[in-house]
Amino acid sequence: MRISLFITCYNDTLFPDTGKAVVRVLERLGHTVVFPAGQTCCGQMHYNTGYQKEAMPLLERFVAQFRDADAVVVPSSSCVAMMKDHYPKMAEEIGRPDLIRDVAELLPKIFEFSELLTRRLGLDDVGAYYPHRVTYHASCHGLRNLNLGDGPLRLLKAVRGIDLVPIANVEQCCGFGGTFAVKNAEVSSAMLAEKTTAVLNTGAEACTACDNSCLMHIQGALHRQRTGVRTIHLAEILASTEEGRA
Amino acid sequence: MSLQPLDPRTAEIFPMAARHLLGDTQLRKNVRHATDVIQNKRRIVVDEMPDWQELRESGKRLREHTMQHLREYLEQFERNCTAAGGVVHWARDAAEARQIVVSLAKSAGAKEVIKIKSMTTEEIQLNPALAAAGIRPYETDLAELIIQLGHDQPSHIVVPALHKNRQQIREIFRREMNLPDLGPSPQDLADAARLFLREKFLTVPTAVSGANFLIAETGGVCVVESEGNGRMCLTLPDTLITIAGIDKVIPRYEDLGVLLQLLPRSATGERMNPYNSIWTGVHPGDGPKAFHVILMDNARTSILADAEGRQTLNCIRCGACQNACPVYRQTGGHAYGSVYAGPIGAILTPQLMQMEHAQSLPYASSLCGACYEVCPVKINIPEVLIHLRNKVVKEKSWADPEAIALKTVASIFRSERRFRAAQRLGRIAERPLVRKDGQGDGWISWLPGLLGGWTQVRDLQSMPKESFREWWEKRAETKGGSDV
Ligand code: SF4
C-alpha cells in the first residue's frame, strides 16, 4: 500500500528517529511511504490553547497536502485526536464546501501509527526484536479520544525478547497537556511526579508510548533526576530487529 | 485557618493558588485518598450496569431537551408548584436571591435557620448575608458542619470537607463543640454531630435547602442525601425556603428513573441514595406550613445563549469529574477560587462570571478527558474548556507575550520555507543553552521566559543535527529520488 506519512511538526524537529522508525517498519512490511514536502503542523497547540483563528490555515494546509492520500500515518496520538475531534467543525466554520467534503473524506483514512498496524493492516506481530524491560504509557488522547484499546500492547507483546511490565494507574494523565506544562508548570510537575514514580516502580529500562509529547515530558524528569530510565516511541521498538536496532 | 468565602472575583489566579496548596502535604494526601476511595466505589457500581452508556446517552438527551425548552418547563413548574400551595419567587442574580431569602426568613420571624447542603447557597454566599441580617445559619450536613465549625470553605460539590481527614475533623469538633474527650472513631464523630444537631432540628422552625431536581410536571422538588439531616430539615420546620438554579428543572416525574440511577452511582458510588425526598407544595398537618422556592438565574441564561458553552448547564452536580481529575487530585478544590472546583468548576465558574473573572480556570486542565469519560450526562468538558480558552484569547491585547509567541509560531507553520528556516535557527539558538559539563551533556536544563516553566523540573534534549525531512530528502537523493 502507498502510505503517506504526516510526521508532525515536533517529531520532524525533535524526534526524527521516530519518523525513521515508522518508515523502516512500513517498508519492511512491503509498503511504500511517501512524504508530502509541504506539510508542517496540524494546529493542535494553537487550537487547544485558544488560538482557533491561527489553527484554521494549518488545517487548510494539511488537507491540501494529504487530500489525495490512500492512507495517512501519524506517529502521534494527540495530533490524530486533534484532527478527528476538531477538523470537521473547523472546516464548517471556514465554510468552504470543498474543504468540508475533503475533510470528511480524508479523516477515515488517517491512522495513528499503532492503529494503522492493528486496525488497517490487521497486524499484531511486525517481526521486531527488543530485548529490554519496557513499560507502556497509554497517552490520554490515544486511550480516550482514539480508543486505541489494547492495540499498542498487542504489538508490544509480539516483540521478541521484550519484558513488558504493566504500570500502575495506566489511565492517569502524565501532566503534559501541551501549553499546560508551562502555564501550570507546578501542577504539571506534581502530576509528572506520580507518573515517574509509577514508571520507576516497574523496574523498566524504558517507558514507551504512541506519543512523543508525553514521552518528552516524562523523559525530561527522568533525565533531570538521573534515573537512568529512558523513553522510546513505540515505532522505534517495532523498528528494532535482530539484524539492527533502530 | 479561617478562609474567606470562595469568590472568583477576588481569587488568586489558578497557578498561584495551586502553588500554595501544592505545599500542603496533609491536604494532598487527604485529597488523593478520598478521591481514590470514591472512584473505586463508583467504578464497581458503574461496571455492574450493562446499559451504563445508554443511560448516559438518555441523561444527556434529557438534559439537552430540557435546556431547549427551559422557559416552558420553568413556567410549568411555577404553575404546578403554586397550585400545590408553594410560593415561587424569581431571582435575576445572587443579590436578589440573597435578599429574597433574608426577607422571607425575617418575615417568618427567624433568628436561626437550619440548612441542608446546597452549593447554590454557597455560590451566592448566603450564610454571610444571613449573619449580617442577624440570622444564624446552622449547617446540618456533616461535611458542611465541619466546614462551618472549622471556618473553612467547601472544596468539593458533593463532599465539601473532602480535604480534611478524620483526625482534623476530631480536632475541629473538640475545639468548637467543647468536647475535650471526644474519641477518634467515625462513630464518635457522628455521635457528636448528631447530639449537636438534634437540638437544632427540634427547635429551629425555619429551614433553607437547595434542590437536586425541580419536576415541572408535578411542581415537586427532589433532594437526595445520605445522612437523613435533609429529611429532618424538609419535614420538621414550619417554613421551608428552597433555592435552586433554573437549570435544575426536569420535565417529568418519570425522568427521575434515569437521573436517580446516574446521580448516586456517579456521586458517591451508591446504587441509590439512602434518603430520596420529593415534596410538592404544602399539606395540612404534614410538613412545613409555608414553602417558598426561589428560581435563580445568576448568569445561567447567558450560558444558555452560547451554543458551545450551554452543555455546561446539563450538569447534575455529581462531582464525578472532580474525583477523576488529575489536576484536582493534586491541588484540591480551593485552588479554583470558587465553590465549583475541578473540571465542572473550570467550565462553570468563568461562565457564571460572564468571562470577566476566573480566566485562568479554563487553562487549569491538561485536557486528558477523564472528566468527560465519567460524566453521567456526557458533558464534553474538554471541548468547552477549549471554547472558553478561545474566548479568553479573543480578549487578549496584541502586546500579550503569549499571543505574540503563538502568532509568530503560527506564521512559521503557514510556510514550509519558514518552518525549515526556524528548525535551522533553533539548532543555532539553543547552542548556548545545551550543557557540555559532563552532567547532562546534550541536554538543556534552563530555558528563558515563558518556556522556563518547562525546565523548572524537566530537562529538554537538545535538537538533533538533522530534522526528519532533511534525512528523508538525503535518503531520496541516494535512492534516486524514487520515494518523494
Ligand atoms: S460535569 Fe458531569 S461529572 Fe462533573 S459534576 Fe456535572 S454531571 Fe457530574
XYZ file of C-alpha atoms and ligand atoms in Angstrom:
738
model
C 0.000 0.000 0.000
C 1.035 3.570 -0.586
C 1.067 5.264 2.798
C 1.550 8.995 3.291
C 3.494 9.990 6.370
C 2.451 13.022 8.394
C 5.434 13.270 10.677
C 4.040 16.222 12.751
C 5.996 19.390 13.476
C 7.580 18.338 16.748
C 8.563 14.841 15.630
C 10.108 16.354 12.493
C 12.112 18.827 14.545
C 12.887 16.968 17.766
C 12.323 13.244 17.184
C 13.399 12.350 13.639
C 14.292 8.833 14.836
C 10.613 8.132 15.355
C 9.891 9.074 11.745
C 12.761 6.942 10.500
C 11.398 4.031 12.548
C 7.933 4.402 11.019
C 9.473 4.338 7.540
C 11.588 1.300 8.427
C 8.643 -0.702 9.801
C 6.309 0.081 6.917
C 8.914 -0.596 4.224
C 9.885 -3.830 5.970
C 6.226 -4.838 5.696
C 6.352 -4.136 1.972
C 4.586 -0.782 1.822
C 5.638 2.387 0.068
C 5.987 5.501 2.189
C 5.508 8.956 0.717
C 6.242 12.251 2.417
C 4.368 15.316 1.135
C 7.006 18.017 1.386
C 4.762 20.970 2.179
C 3.479 19.549 5.488
C 4.116 21.389 8.748
C 1.767 21.224 11.749
C -1.793 20.038 12.459
C -2.599 23.102 14.569
C -3.137 21.273 17.845
C -1.122 23.585 20.061
C -2.888 26.658 18.746
C -6.350 25.157 18.795
C -6.071 23.733 22.296
C -4.590 26.914 23.733
C -7.457 29.020 22.388
C -5.874 30.320 19.181
C -8.526 28.851 16.904
C -8.042 31.528 14.267
C -4.365 30.655 13.920
C -5.152 26.943 13.616
C -7.507 27.377 10.638
C -4.863 27.910 7.910
C -2.953 24.900 9.268
C -5.996 22.723 8.676
C -6.210 24.036 5.118
C -2.517 23.334 4.556
C -2.820 19.810 5.938
C -5.788 18.991 3.724
C -4.086 20.396 0.630
C -1.028 18.233 1.327
C -2.850 14.979 2.062
C -6.106 15.212 0.109
C -5.063 12.556 -2.403
C -3.567 10.077 0.054
C -4.775 6.464 0.191
C -3.868 6.268 3.863
C -2.122 8.686 6.210
C 0.034 7.502 9.106
C 0.782 9.788 12.046
C 3.127 8.749 14.867
C 1.380 10.985 17.400
C -1.937 10.084 19.014
C -2.723 13.623 20.155
C -2.350 15.055 16.646
C -4.697 12.406 15.245
C -7.186 13.186 18.024
C -6.923 16.870 17.145
C -7.833 16.161 13.530
C -10.640 13.704 14.264
C -12.194 15.725 17.081
C -11.908 19.235 15.677
C -11.271 19.317 11.925
C -14.916 18.749 10.918
C -16.228 21.701 12.882
C -13.240 23.857 11.915
C -13.984 23.161 8.252
C -17.633 24.064 8.870
C -16.516 27.316 10.382
C -14.284 28.159 7.438
C -17.352 27.300 5.376
C -15.753 26.203 2.099
C -17.877 23.322 0.757
C -14.891 21.659 -0.941
C -12.932 21.767 2.319
C -15.812 20.300 4.306
C -16.059 17.468 1.787
C -12.288 16.878 1.684
C -12.098 16.710 5.473
C -14.987 14.243 5.616
C -13.283 12.031 3.025
C -9.807 12.342 4.462
C -10.458 11.709 8.162
C -11.341 7.988 7.900
C -8.055 7.464 6.045
C -5.943 8.930 8.864
C -4.399 6.486 11.332
C -2.233 6.795 14.365
C 0.803 4.538 13.798
C -0.220 1.608 16.039
C -3.773 1.933 14.763
C -2.590 1.634 11.163
C -0.816 -1.606 12.007
C -3.518 -3.241 14.128
C -6.736 -1.895 12.595
C -5.939 -1.034 8.998
C -3.321 -3.685 8.253
C -4.600 -6.246 10.783
C -1.161 -6.977 12.250
C -0.009 -7.666 15.795
C 3.409 -9.095 15.014
C 5.668 -6.963 12.844
C 8.804 -9.059 13.385
C 10.502 -6.829 15.940
C 13.168 -7.751 18.480
C 13.853 -5.638 21.546
C 15.452 -7.441 24.482
C 14.655 -4.908 27.212
C 12.338 -4.389 30.148
C 9.696 -1.932 28.951
C 6.548 -0.345 30.353
C 3.791 1.209 28.252
C 2.275 4.626 28.988
C -1.223 4.976 27.499
C -1.378 8.601 26.384
C -4.767 10.137 27.171
C -5.622 11.027 23.580
C -4.825 7.526 22.374
C -6.724 5.983 25.253
C -9.854 8.142 25.350
C -10.135 10.011 22.063
C -8.882 7.337 19.672
C -9.881 4.310 21.780
C -6.671 2.516 20.842
C -7.562 -0.088 23.457
C -5.045 -2.910 23.739
C -3.713 -2.435 20.176
C -0.348 -0.981 21.238
C 0.025 -3.674 23.909
C -0.678 -6.435 21.413
C 2.066 -5.050 19.189
C 4.465 -4.906 22.121
C 3.610 -8.404 23.326
C 4.565 -9.780 19.915
C 8.052 -8.254 20.124
C 10.754 -10.938 20.590
C 12.819 -10.684 23.738
C 10.798 -7.918 25.323
C 9.991 -7.975 29.026
C 6.779 -5.988 29.119
C 5.743 -4.824 32.583
C 2.452 -3.109 33.418
C 2.426 0.340 35.032
C 0.161 1.292 37.938
C -2.754 3.658 37.195
C -2.218 3.333 33.468
C -5.190 5.607 32.742
C -3.847 8.550 34.702
C -2.570 11.560 32.756
C 1.179 12.266 32.912
C 0.540 16.003 33.225
C 1.905 17.179 29.885
C -1.160 18.747 28.287
C 0.669 20.922 25.739
C 0.926 24.518 26.926
C -0.463 23.314 30.280
C 3.067 22.084 31.040
C 4.360 25.667 31.074
C 1.232 27.631 32.008
C 0.618 25.418 35.037
C 4.158 24.158 35.423
C 3.859 23.297 39.108
C 0.665 21.259 38.869
C 2.025 19.605 35.728
C 5.127 18.721 37.688
C 3.103 17.267 40.581
C 1.230 15.079 38.093
C 4.520 14.088 36.475
C 5.956 13.077 39.849
C 3.181 10.495 40.229
C 3.814 9.210 36.716
C 7.591 8.913 37.040
C 7.124 7.135 40.390
C 4.859 4.648 38.625
C 7.421 4.208 35.836
C 10.279 3.680 38.282
C 8.243 1.199 40.318
C 8.022 -1.086 37.297
C 11.788 -1.500 37.212
C 11.683 -0.893 33.450
C 14.670 0.385 31.474
C 12.423 2.222 29.084
C 8.968 3.749 29.004
C 7.193 3.703 25.658
C 4.057 5.340 24.246
C 2.381 6.293 20.970
C 3.073 9.962 21.571
C 6.441 11.675 21.911
C 4.873 14.704 23.571
C 4.061 12.739 26.741
C 7.414 10.999 26.441
C 9.361 14.255 26.123
C 7.735 15.391 29.363
C 8.321 12.095 31.204
C 11.845 11.839 29.838
C 12.549 15.405 30.959
C 12.004 14.443 34.583
C 13.624 11.017 34.323
C 16.728 12.721 32.975
C 16.673 15.625 35.424
C 16.640 13.076 38.234
C 19.328 10.968 36.545
C 17.170 7.873 36.946
C 18.842 6.024 34.108
C 15.451 5.197 32.630
C 14.830 6.277 29.052
C 11.780 6.846 26.896
C 11.276 5.485 23.417
C 8.448 5.817 20.910
C 6.592 2.590 20.141
C 7.641 2.838 16.476
C 11.300 2.690 17.441
C 10.757 -0.532 19.390
C 8.885 -2.043 16.465
C 11.606 -0.956 14.026
C 14.261 -2.732 16.019
C 15.137 -6.235 14.761
C 17.769 -8.888 15.451
C 19.701 -7.536 12.477
C 19.816 -3.960 13.677
C 18.443 -1.592 16.284
C 16.540 1.401 15.081
C -7.083 28.810 59.485
C -10.075 30.921 58.569
C -10.797 31.083 54.885
C -12.712 33.885 53.219
C -15.717 32.757 51.140
C -14.520 31.493 47.760
C -15.136 34.322 45.334
C -13.932 34.201 41.733
C -13.919 37.997 41.626
C -11.147 38.268 44.179
C -9.460 34.858 43.987
C -5.809 34.390 43.040
C -5.233 33.023 39.566
C -5.178 29.238 39.475
C -1.426 28.666 39.044
C -0.658 30.891 42.036
C -3.320 29.385 44.286
C -2.201 25.923 43.209
C 1.398 26.727 44.083
C 0.434 27.415 47.724
C -1.773 24.347 48.016
C 0.812 22.028 46.466
C 2.918 22.744 49.539
C 0.227 21.358 51.869
C 1.248 17.730 52.125
C -1.586 16.808 54.503
C -4.218 18.239 52.177
C -2.735 16.485 49.182
C -2.698 13.155 50.943
C -6.319 13.624 52.066
C -7.494 14.551 48.564
C -5.664 11.659 46.899
C -7.041 9.204 49.421
C -10.640 10.439 49.320
C -10.853 10.671 45.528
C -9.328 7.185 45.176
C -11.902 5.743 47.576
C -14.878 7.373 45.834
C -13.590 6.489 42.371
C -13.188 2.839 43.299
C -16.702 2.704 44.713
C -18.029 4.394 41.596
C -16.227 2.011 39.292
C -17.800 -1.035 40.951
C -21.395 0.209 40.721
C -20.921 1.577 37.194
C -19.244 -1.549 35.821
C -22.114 -3.701 37.058
C -24.562 -1.778 34.845
C -24.883 -3.411 31.412
C -26.594 -0.327 29.995
C -24.490 2.418 31.589
C -23.545 4.017 28.249
C -27.180 4.011 27.111
C -28.194 5.539 30.420
C -25.604 8.286 29.969
C -26.945 8.934 26.493
C -30.519 9.145 27.841
C -29.335 11.506 30.571
C -27.652 13.707 28.013
C -30.693 13.792 25.720
C -32.982 14.522 28.633
C -30.879 17.453 29.788
C -30.450 18.808 26.254
C -34.180 18.628 25.662
C -34.862 20.425 28.941
C -32.440 23.231 28.124
C -34.038 23.674 24.703
C -37.420 24.176 26.372
C -36.226 25.701 29.613
C -38.698 28.538 29.659
C -41.750 26.308 29.189
C -40.647 23.825 31.830
C -39.908 26.566 34.342
C -43.325 28.100 33.809
C -44.940 24.692 34.093
C -43.085 24.128 37.347
C -44.230 27.505 38.635
C -47.873 26.746 37.809
C -47.862 23.300 39.386
C -45.894 24.283 42.454
C -48.189 27.258 43.051
C -51.299 25.116 42.601
C -49.938 22.758 45.267
C -49.564 25.626 47.731
C -45.938 26.606 47.195
C -44.819 30.169 46.543
C -42.461 30.674 43.612
C -40.027 33.606 43.517
C -37.730 34.561 40.669
C -34.239 35.941 41.229
C -32.201 37.530 38.492
C -28.882 37.279 40.301
C -27.161 36.358 43.549
C -28.006 39.655 45.249
C -31.714 39.300 44.524
C -31.705 35.689 45.665
C -29.996 36.587 48.941
C -32.396 39.421 49.542
C -35.440 37.196 48.968
C -34.162 34.524 51.373
C -33.328 37.078 54.044
C -36.686 38.824 53.809
C -38.590 35.519 53.838
C -36.653 34.356 56.887
C -37.257 37.683 58.595
C -40.973 37.679 57.950
C -41.076 34.149 59.398
C -39.529 35.716 62.490
C -36.414 33.568 62.212
C -33.364 34.232 64.364
C -31.806 30.957 63.241
C -32.182 28.702 60.201
C -31.174 25.102 59.642
C -29.650 24.313 56.262
C -29.266 21.321 54.011
C -26.093 21.145 51.969
C -26.578 23.368 48.943
C -23.892 24.536 46.585
C -26.278 27.129 45.210
C -26.392 28.839 48.603
C -22.586 28.693 48.642
C -22.496 30.187 45.131
C -24.440 33.231 46.317
C -22.658 33.406 49.702
C -25.921 33.159 51.574
C -24.502 32.440 55.031
C -22.642 35.752 55.421
C -25.774 37.572 54.173
C -27.958 35.780 56.743
C -25.475 36.512 59.504
C -25.370 40.176 58.522
C -29.173 40.262 58.880
C -28.930 38.816 62.382
C -29.990 35.307 61.364
C -27.711 32.474 62.347
C -27.418 29.624 59.806
C -26.694 26.109 61.038
C -25.343 23.647 58.506
C -26.777 20.186 59.167
C -24.909 18.117 56.577
C -21.936 16.555 58.355
C -19.394 17.804 55.853
C -20.888 21.288 55.758
C -20.944 21.330 59.551
C -17.227 20.504 59.553
C -16.638 23.355 57.124
C -18.752 25.780 59.139
C -17.237 24.913 62.505
C -13.744 24.871 61.005
C -14.189 28.369 59.493
C -13.286 26.680 56.249
C -14.724 26.626 52.719
C -16.095 23.719 50.677
C -13.605 22.067 48.337
C -15.881 19.595 46.548
C -19.501 19.848 45.403
C -20.597 16.501 46.861
C -18.090 16.014 49.677
C -17.349 19.588 50.787
C -14.887 18.579 53.534
C -13.051 16.082 51.344
C -9.764 17.871 52.075
C -9.972 17.111 55.814
C -9.144 13.763 57.386
C -10.674 12.222 60.460
C -8.045 13.480 62.892
C -8.509 17.028 61.668
C -12.288 16.719 61.973
C -11.916 15.435 65.517
C -9.798 18.477 66.384
C -12.432 20.836 64.978
C -15.237 19.147 66.922
C -13.215 19.039 70.138
C -12.494 22.704 69.887
C -15.779 24.067 68.565
C -18.192 21.769 70.411
C -16.092 21.920 73.541
C -15.661 18.147 73.784
C -12.133 17.609 75.131
C -12.629 13.841 75.485
C -14.044 13.177 72.004
C -12.878 9.821 70.656
C -11.346 9.312 67.183
C -13.685 6.737 65.616
C -16.193 7.611 62.878
C -18.906 6.591 65.313
C -17.622 9.066 67.945
C -17.593 11.889 65.420
C -21.037 11.065 64.013
C -22.475 10.875 67.529
C -21.025 14.259 68.421
C -22.531 15.814 65.295
C -25.855 14.107 65.954
C -26.110 15.457 69.501
C -25.080 18.909 68.370
C -27.646 18.973 65.548
C -30.573 17.186 67.165
C -31.403 20.168 69.318
C -31.412 22.423 66.253
C -33.749 20.150 64.309
C -36.216 20.205 67.177
C -36.099 23.913 67.954
C -35.397 25.885 64.761
C -38.625 26.400 62.784
C -37.113 27.681 59.524
C -35.067 25.681 57.012
C -33.149 26.555 53.858
C -32.455 23.923 51.226
C -31.156 23.570 47.733
C -32.651 21.195 45.187
C -31.357 18.369 43.050
C -34.316 18.496 40.695
C -37.450 20.582 40.139
C -40.154 18.497 38.489
C -42.126 20.604 36.007
C -44.942 18.097 35.541
C -45.867 17.955 39.238
C -44.338 21.079 40.761
C -42.407 18.786 43.099
C -38.873 19.273 44.380
C -36.366 16.459 44.850
C -33.419 16.331 47.242
C -31.193 13.274 47.638
C -28.810 12.787 50.548
C -27.071 10.212 52.687
C -27.449 11.301 56.287
C -31.139 11.989 56.901
C -30.417 15.522 58.036
C -32.096 16.705 54.876
C -35.248 14.743 55.617
C -35.350 16.422 59.053
C -34.957 19.898 57.574
C -37.625 19.225 54.961
C -40.242 17.868 57.355
C -39.830 19.359 60.845
C -39.780 23.162 60.340
C -42.808 25.366 59.745
C -41.186 27.304 56.937
C -39.071 25.812 54.160
C -37.177 28.026 51.726
C -35.652 26.253 48.731
C -33.259 27.941 46.388
C -32.390 26.437 43.017
C -30.682 27.461 39.826
C -33.084 27.483 36.897
C -31.002 24.690 35.353
C -32.327 22.248 37.974
C -35.699 21.735 36.299
C -36.636 18.406 34.666
C -39.761 17.758 32.599
C -41.441 14.713 34.107
C -41.574 12.691 37.279
C -40.504 9.582 35.381
C -37.302 11.302 34.244
C -36.056 10.586 37.746
C -35.922 6.976 36.577
C -32.857 7.898 34.542
C -31.390 10.616 36.722
C -31.652 8.788 40.039
C -29.682 5.920 38.537
C -26.977 8.164 37.124
C -26.572 10.534 40.055
C -25.890 8.326 43.111
C -23.660 5.898 41.225
C -21.598 8.785 39.864
C -21.584 10.885 43.005
C -20.948 8.578 45.929
C -20.692 5.170 44.320
C -24.040 4.120 45.781
C -26.764 2.323 43.875
C -29.332 4.572 45.472
C -29.146 7.416 47.917
C -30.200 6.443 51.441
C -32.662 9.360 51.511
C -34.638 10.477 48.468
C -37.105 13.227 49.365
C -39.691 14.553 46.964
C -42.262 17.069 48.172
C -44.926 19.039 46.372
C -46.262 22.271 47.840
C -47.732 22.101 51.344
C -50.040 19.603 53.022
C -52.115 20.465 56.106
C -50.894 18.616 59.154
C -47.854 17.232 57.382
C -44.532 19.022 56.982
C -43.890 22.740 56.589
C -46.855 25.107 56.582
C -45.149 27.528 54.257
C -42.996 26.530 51.290
C -41.075 29.007 49.122
C -38.932 28.205 46.146
C -36.591 30.727 44.589
C -35.695 30.127 40.957
C -32.409 31.855 40.344
C -30.836 32.797 37.042
C -27.462 34.282 38.091
C -25.935 34.186 34.575
C -27.462 30.864 33.581
C -29.444 32.351 30.699
C -26.284 33.950 29.377
C -24.685 30.488 29.355
C -27.750 29.131 27.587
C -27.285 31.713 24.857
C -23.848 30.323 23.976
C -24.290 27.353 21.649
C -20.966 25.765 22.588
C -20.954 26.613 26.280
C -24.540 25.660 27.040
C -23.898 21.969 27.656
C -22.415 23.150 30.965
C -25.993 23.648 32.194
C -26.709 19.925 31.726
C -24.626 19.226 34.830
C -26.351 17.323 37.627
C -23.618 18.156 40.170
C -22.435 14.624 40.822
C -18.788 15.571 41.337
C -17.520 12.547 39.385
C -15.408 14.812 37.183
C -13.737 16.259 40.272
C -12.818 12.813 41.585
C -11.474 11.730 38.201
C -9.473 14.888 37.512
C -5.685 14.505 37.826
C -5.338 18.263 38.364
C -7.920 18.412 41.163
C -6.195 15.347 42.630
C -3.040 17.410 43.149
C -4.480 20.732 44.301
C -7.854 20.009 45.888
C -10.761 22.379 45.392
C -9.727 25.678 46.967
C -7.219 26.406 44.200
C -10.155 27.079 41.868
C -11.275 30.074 43.955
C -14.914 29.060 43.558
C -17.355 26.688 45.248
C -17.402 24.892 41.911
C -13.960 23.291 41.699
C -12.402 20.725 39.387
C -13.435 20.288 35.746
C -17.035 21.412 36.240
C -15.747 24.484 38.086
C -13.233 25.199 35.355
C -16.078 25.487 32.831
C -18.934 26.739 35.016
C -17.224 29.431 37.079
C -15.860 31.588 34.238
C -19.245 31.408 32.523
C -21.105 32.346 35.710
C -18.718 35.317 35.820
C -19.541 36.010 32.163
C -15.819 35.646 31.398
C -14.949 38.753 33.388
C -13.184 36.765 36.109
C -11.649 33.322 36.513
C -9.970 33.404 33.106
C -7.178 31.161 34.359
C -9.617 28.323 35.089
C -10.165 27.059 31.517
C -6.391 26.509 31.449
C -6.385 24.505 34.687
C -6.605 21.260 32.734
C -4.312 19.014 30.731
C -7.334 18.118 28.531
C -6.836 14.453 29.446
C -10.553 13.759 29.063
C -11.022 11.750 32.279
C -13.873 14.115 33.240
C -15.754 13.574 30.001
C -15.357 9.830 30.351
C -17.085 9.729 33.751
C -19.658 12.485 33.291
C -23.089 10.837 33.653
C -24.686 13.297 31.214
C -21.754 13.251 28.777
C -20.743 16.886 29.015
C -17.739 17.228 26.712
C -15.753 19.218 29.243
C -12.502 19.380 27.213
C -14.452 20.831 24.294
C -15.992 23.512 26.497
C -12.597 24.272 28.064
C -11.126 24.871 24.605
C -14.106 27.025 23.658
C -13.613 29.161 26.765
C -9.872 29.418 26.130
C -10.748 30.845 22.763
C -12.921 33.452 24.447
C -10.042 34.367 26.757
C -7.629 34.664 23.829
C -10.016 36.895 21.890
C -9.883 39.399 24.746
C -6.082 39.466 24.904
C -4.186 42.596 23.887
C -1.920 42.409 20.835
C 1.054 43.018 23.126
C 0.436 39.936 25.252
C 3.714 37.938 25.176
C 1.949 34.588 24.817
C -0.195 35.871 21.952
C 2.850 37.263 20.191
C 4.721 33.969 20.605
C 1.859 31.794 19.387
C 1.059 34.036 16.448
C 4.703 34.000 15.422
C 4.819 30.216 15.595
C 1.597 30.011 13.576
C 3.096 32.149 10.842
C 6.122 29.831 10.763
C 3.827 26.825 10.317
C 1.994 28.543 7.465
C 5.058 28.229 5.245
C 7.276 25.239 4.621
C 10.196 27.549 3.899
C 9.817 29.444 7.159
C 9.407 26.170 9.042
C 12.690 24.818 7.675
C 14.451 28.076 8.477
C 13.077 28.010 12.022
C 14.340 24.457 12.502
C 17.829 25.517 11.407
C 17.705 28.646 13.520
C 16.586 26.651 16.548
C 19.677 24.476 16.353
C 21.878 27.577 16.421
C 19.883 29.442 19.050
C 19.862 26.566 21.517
C 23.648 26.122 21.434
C 24.476 28.351 24.421
C 21.823 26.539 26.472
C 22.972 22.972 25.834
C 25.067 21.579 28.658
C 28.551 20.321 27.993
C 29.680 19.825 31.567
C 29.519 16.052 31.702
C 26.463 16.204 33.960
C 23.810 16.456 31.331
C 25.612 16.538 28.011
C 23.328 17.209 25.096
C 20.527 18.389 27.376
C 19.066 21.774 28.215
C 18.262 22.448 31.846
C 17.413 26.140 31.673
C 15.129 27.988 29.266
C 14.182 31.682 29.313
C 10.793 33.409 29.566
C 7.545 31.519 29.101
C 9.431 28.283 28.471
C 11.109 28.482 31.864
C 8.158 26.580 33.290
C 9.394 23.566 31.373
C 12.928 23.484 32.728
C 11.812 24.226 36.262
C 11.516 20.466 36.796
C 12.329 18.914 33.440
C 15.336 18.749 31.157
C 14.957 19.045 27.427
C 17.033 17.056 24.990
C 18.936 19.252 22.555
C 17.798 19.253 18.954
C 19.057 16.501 16.668
C 21.551 17.542 13.995
C 19.148 16.767 11.233
C 15.370 17.078 11.055
C 13.312 14.193 9.728
C 12.640 15.980 6.450
C 16.330 16.646 5.909
C 17.062 12.965 6.458
C 14.242 11.988 4.107
C 15.497 14.226 1.319
C 19.075 12.998 1.609
C 17.860 9.424 1.525
C 15.732 10.100 -1.527
C 18.744 11.581 -3.311
C 20.859 8.494 -2.645
C 17.968 6.302 -3.785
C 17.489 8.383 -6.905
C 14.517 10.328 -5.661
C 12.141 7.426 -6.189
C 10.320 7.885 -2.905
C 9.423 11.537 -2.968
S -19.921 17.989 34.801
Fe -20.710 15.901 34.689
S -19.298 14.737 36.016
Fe -18.991 16.904 36.526
S -20.380 17.299 38.241
Fe -21.510 17.818 36.368
S -22.632 15.972 35.835
Fe -21.054 15.351 37.288
